[in-house]
């Protein structure tokens, strides 16, 4: 039986993915696995994640997880990215166990984003 | 004796009418939530919520967890799934099974099938009052016994088995215990939070719910082999589109039953006493089943020197059963009454009166008069030669 | 995208609402003839007559003999009984069985079970349009083939199989032919007086009848092993108290269907054309199933670069199915569409629109707009990375 | 399923068994088998079956068959008894096949009755 598969946060973020999009010339993190693909892009200034945007091909939970990540980290220090863990997001979004793997793709994308920021920094 | 006369329905053990609130609930669901509860969209989820609510209603009635409810088409299917499913699941541990001779056909025939498939079944006899002495069960349990199936209330006689006592023995020997609760759930107290029962068959149409829907209570941790295949519904144990309206009706019937079964029992006890007082003086009459302590909705009597089929016709427009209602096609004398020690002739003359919520004193009085008159008329037809 | 918005139900292939006349007939029976049709008294006979009448109604719809109707709880049970029952009955003659990869789960899983029990099953592939070329069947039949099971109308795609052609081959080789008619009976012409079919599964809730009731057509002379045991009902083939009201409802639904299915088909064809015209221009859209000649109540489309679950959510409050509605718990890409040659990704993005008697042009127009908007919105979320 | 088990003739004869009873000092035929018992008694005058009565322990079809027999033969010559066959009665009463054996008990009783009349005649 199909009881409510999405909590209100998932529905809200899915309906209003305010951080969907791409930051032109921003640092870009990308990862794909399990058929899900996520791209994060960010404009960094003064070691802060000034503008954070996502693009994704994924299910509603993945979309909401991307939006949740952007909402949480926009404005925070770049260094905070290291602390990112998907577990709290999974809890907030009540992600069903069978989808856990998909959300881990976000972790990998965030790691890739951190790397890209570092690379950019080194390039500059 | 004509069909035009007003029917007097005294066959509530065969099936009951729909409670008005149940009918209303079903209409509501049919109108607003007729969707497939497995469908992955808003409408489907509406229906899924109704199914989930009905499970809590039934679970509350039997004091169980809603997750232990499996929907089926009725007690026949529940019995088949429980017995075939448990026997199949556990056959690598042993192939000995225990049941009684007085079970409903929907249990007896399942065990007969298992016998053909190489299982060994011990058929326990009841005492003359229909009850199984727990010691008899205790003595029959072997190391390779895997399943015991004993009904709660007998459909022909109203005899009530000691489910707590029997269940305790099963637990002690780590044997699975299935109870055919078709005649008990919704009609008497069934508290699965204390009763040591692993599987219980339930059917809605015996307690003013819809026909075509039932349930199997499966205690947490009890594994069964599915008997029907296809689709992922109900943890693959019982596939098929869930009939959300019937399930909602069953749930409503359960809630109503929980609130009123105690009052119903008082009403039925009074009716049964009145009926028995009215016919007890008929010469050669015998009560089948327990004198005391049986389910009061059923009164089963045999009488000397009367042919049962003629008695049934002479009783019209009274609607009562001979033998088992579920099996009344066959003219064989009831095997249940034979197991209680009745002769073929006594079993053949047996009439089961079964009363319900709507049964009135007036109807009982008509029944009394009809019975007395019919017996007298048939005796007149055959004086002397019927010894 | 909120649950408050008015639902638009386009999932008639999953289940249909009750026709008002069917509901009325059921109420009438519930009120006046709620009895057990097996009971041997006036009331029981009243119910038995209603059951007999319903059998003639269903028989008239499919142009069969009323004696060939066996009541079940739905097409899942009918499929199980037909396939397990026929395979079991004939296993001494041979253990080879034939079916298609695109059957409903309630057929697929039964054959999988038979494989575990030592039968050999050949799984035939359809052509890209979903149809089984009769030659392919012909080539697969062996000396030990006992049963062929092919569905009439596919529940996901609306693909219609050539039952006459397939049946002729089965007859020629003296192989039993079972047809899952869950999506066809009551919706298109099914004439068993000319179709060479031995067994056909039927379910009422797909053609505006009640849920929880179905039938199995069993041609004269075809023997089956029972799969459920207990009681003498229905020639021992399928015991259990017959739900007289549901059966009467099925009968009524059959009579209504016989009178109006042709008109329904015209209505559905027009709706399907309108829908397809409205969305055919979406970039990367693909129709799954037959371009022409399929059942017009279903339109199944895939679209490039869209994740199906997100599409379904974005389409709310449209109620449509992804994959098989009967199996929509699983997020696996539809095996039916895979068998038609679709990639996992295409199968995963598939949406089944299924229309019914009450579907209006306005609803179709909303569906068109929603679909176009949802696809565009999701593509916006992932430009470039979705190649 | 239990469709109508008794036709209107059976119902009529069962409800109004006008010939139930016994003829005091009459000739008596008796037979029992298959759990059914039938007794026929008759007053014979001028070689005719003047008053014919039955008693039985049996199902409705047996009761109706007895009544049918009495109605048919009352007033007829004793010699006609020889021509009695149960088949027409079974047809009139639509006796189900599984009950055929029971109705044959009536044939045996009629034979027994014929014998009793003969014996009585010889005694006089
Ligand atoms: C004791 C008992 N078990 C099982 C059944 C079968 O129930 P159902 O007809 O709902 O399948 C009945 C009644 O028919 C019954 O009385
Ligand atoms: C083709 C097909 N077969 C079988 C079934 C199963 O029918 P039911 O849910 O009535 O058991 C369905 C629908 O659920 C179906 O579409």
CSV table of C-alpha atoms and ligand atoms in Angstrom, one decimal, chain B residues 13-14 73-79 103-107 151 153-156 180-183 201-206 212-214 324-326 352, chain C residues 36 233 238-242, ligand 1:
chain,number,residue,atom,x,y,z
B,13,UNK,CA,-24.4,-18.3,12.2
B,14,UNK,CA,-24.6,-18.8,8.4
B,73,UNK,CA,-11.6,-13.0,1.0
B,74,UNK,CA,-13.0,-14.7,4.1
B,75,UNK,CA,-12.4,-17.3,6.7
B,76,UNK,CA,-12.2,-20.1,4.2
B,77,UNK,CA,-9.2,-18.5,2.5
B,78,UNK,CA,-7.7,-17.5,5.9
B,79,UNK,CA,-7.9,-21.1,7.1
B,103,UNK,CA,-13.7,-28.4,12.8
B,104,UNK,CA,-15.4,-26.6,10.0
B,105,UNK,CA,-15.0,-28.1,6.5
B,106,UNK,CA,-12.7,-25.2,5.6
B,107,UNK,CA,-10.3,-26.7,8.1
B,151,UNK,CA,-11.6,-23.5,16.3
B,153,UNK,CA,-16.6,-21.4,18.5
B,154,UNK,CA,-18.2,-24.3,16.7
B,155,UNK,CA,-20.5,-23.2,13.9
B,156,UNK,CA,-23.0,-26.0,14.4
B,180,UNK,CA,-10.5,-20.6,13.3
B,181,UNK,CA,-12.2,-17.5,14.8
B,182,UNK,CA,-14.9,-17.2,12.1
B,183,UNK,CA,-17.7,-17.7,14.7
B,201,UNK,CA,-9.0,-16.6,10.9
B,202,UNK,CA,-11.6,-13.9,10.7
B,203,UNK,CA,-14.6,-13.2,8.5
B,204,UNK,CA,-16.7,-10.1,8.4
B,205,UNK,CA,-20.0,-11.4,7.3
B,206,UNK,CA,-20.5,-13.3,10.6
B,212,UNK,CA,-16.3,-11.5,0.6
B,213,UNK,CA,-13.8,-10.0,3.0
B,214,UNK,CA,-11.9,-11.5,5.9
B,324,UNK,CA,-23.6,-27.2,8.9
B,325,UNK,CA,-25.0,-24.3,7.0
B,326,UNK,CA,-21.8,-24.0,5.1
B,352,UNK,CA,-29.6,-25.3,14.4
C,36,UNK,CA,-26.0,-17.6,2.4
C,233,UNK,CA,-19.6,-24.8,-2.7
C,238,UNK,CA,-13.7,-22.8,-4.9
C,239,UNK,CA,-15.3,-23.0,-1.4
C,240,UNK,CA,-16.3,-20.2,0.9
C,241,UNK,CA,-19.6,-18.4,1.5
C,242,UNK,CA,-20.6,-16.7,-1.8
E,1,LIG,C1,-16.2,-21.9,11.9
E,1,LIG,C2,-16.2,-21.4,10.4
E,1,LIG,N1,-15.0,-21.4,9.7
E,1,LIG,C3,-15.0,-21.0,8.5
E,1,LIG,C4,-16.1,-20.5,7.8
E,1,LIG,C5,-15.9,-20.1,6.4
E,1,LIG,O1,-16.1,-18.7,6.4
E,1,LIG,P1,-16.3,-17.9,4.9
E,1,LIG,O2,-17.5,-18.4,4.4
E,1,LIG,O3,-16.3,-16.5,5.3
E,1,LIG,O4,-15.1,-18.3,4.1
E,1,LIG,C6,-17.3,-20.5,8.5
E,1,LIG,C7,-18.6,-20.1,7.9
E,1,LIG,O5,-18.9,-20.2,6.8
E,1,LIG,C8,-17.4,-21.0,9.8
E,1,LIG,O6,-18.5,-21.0,10.5
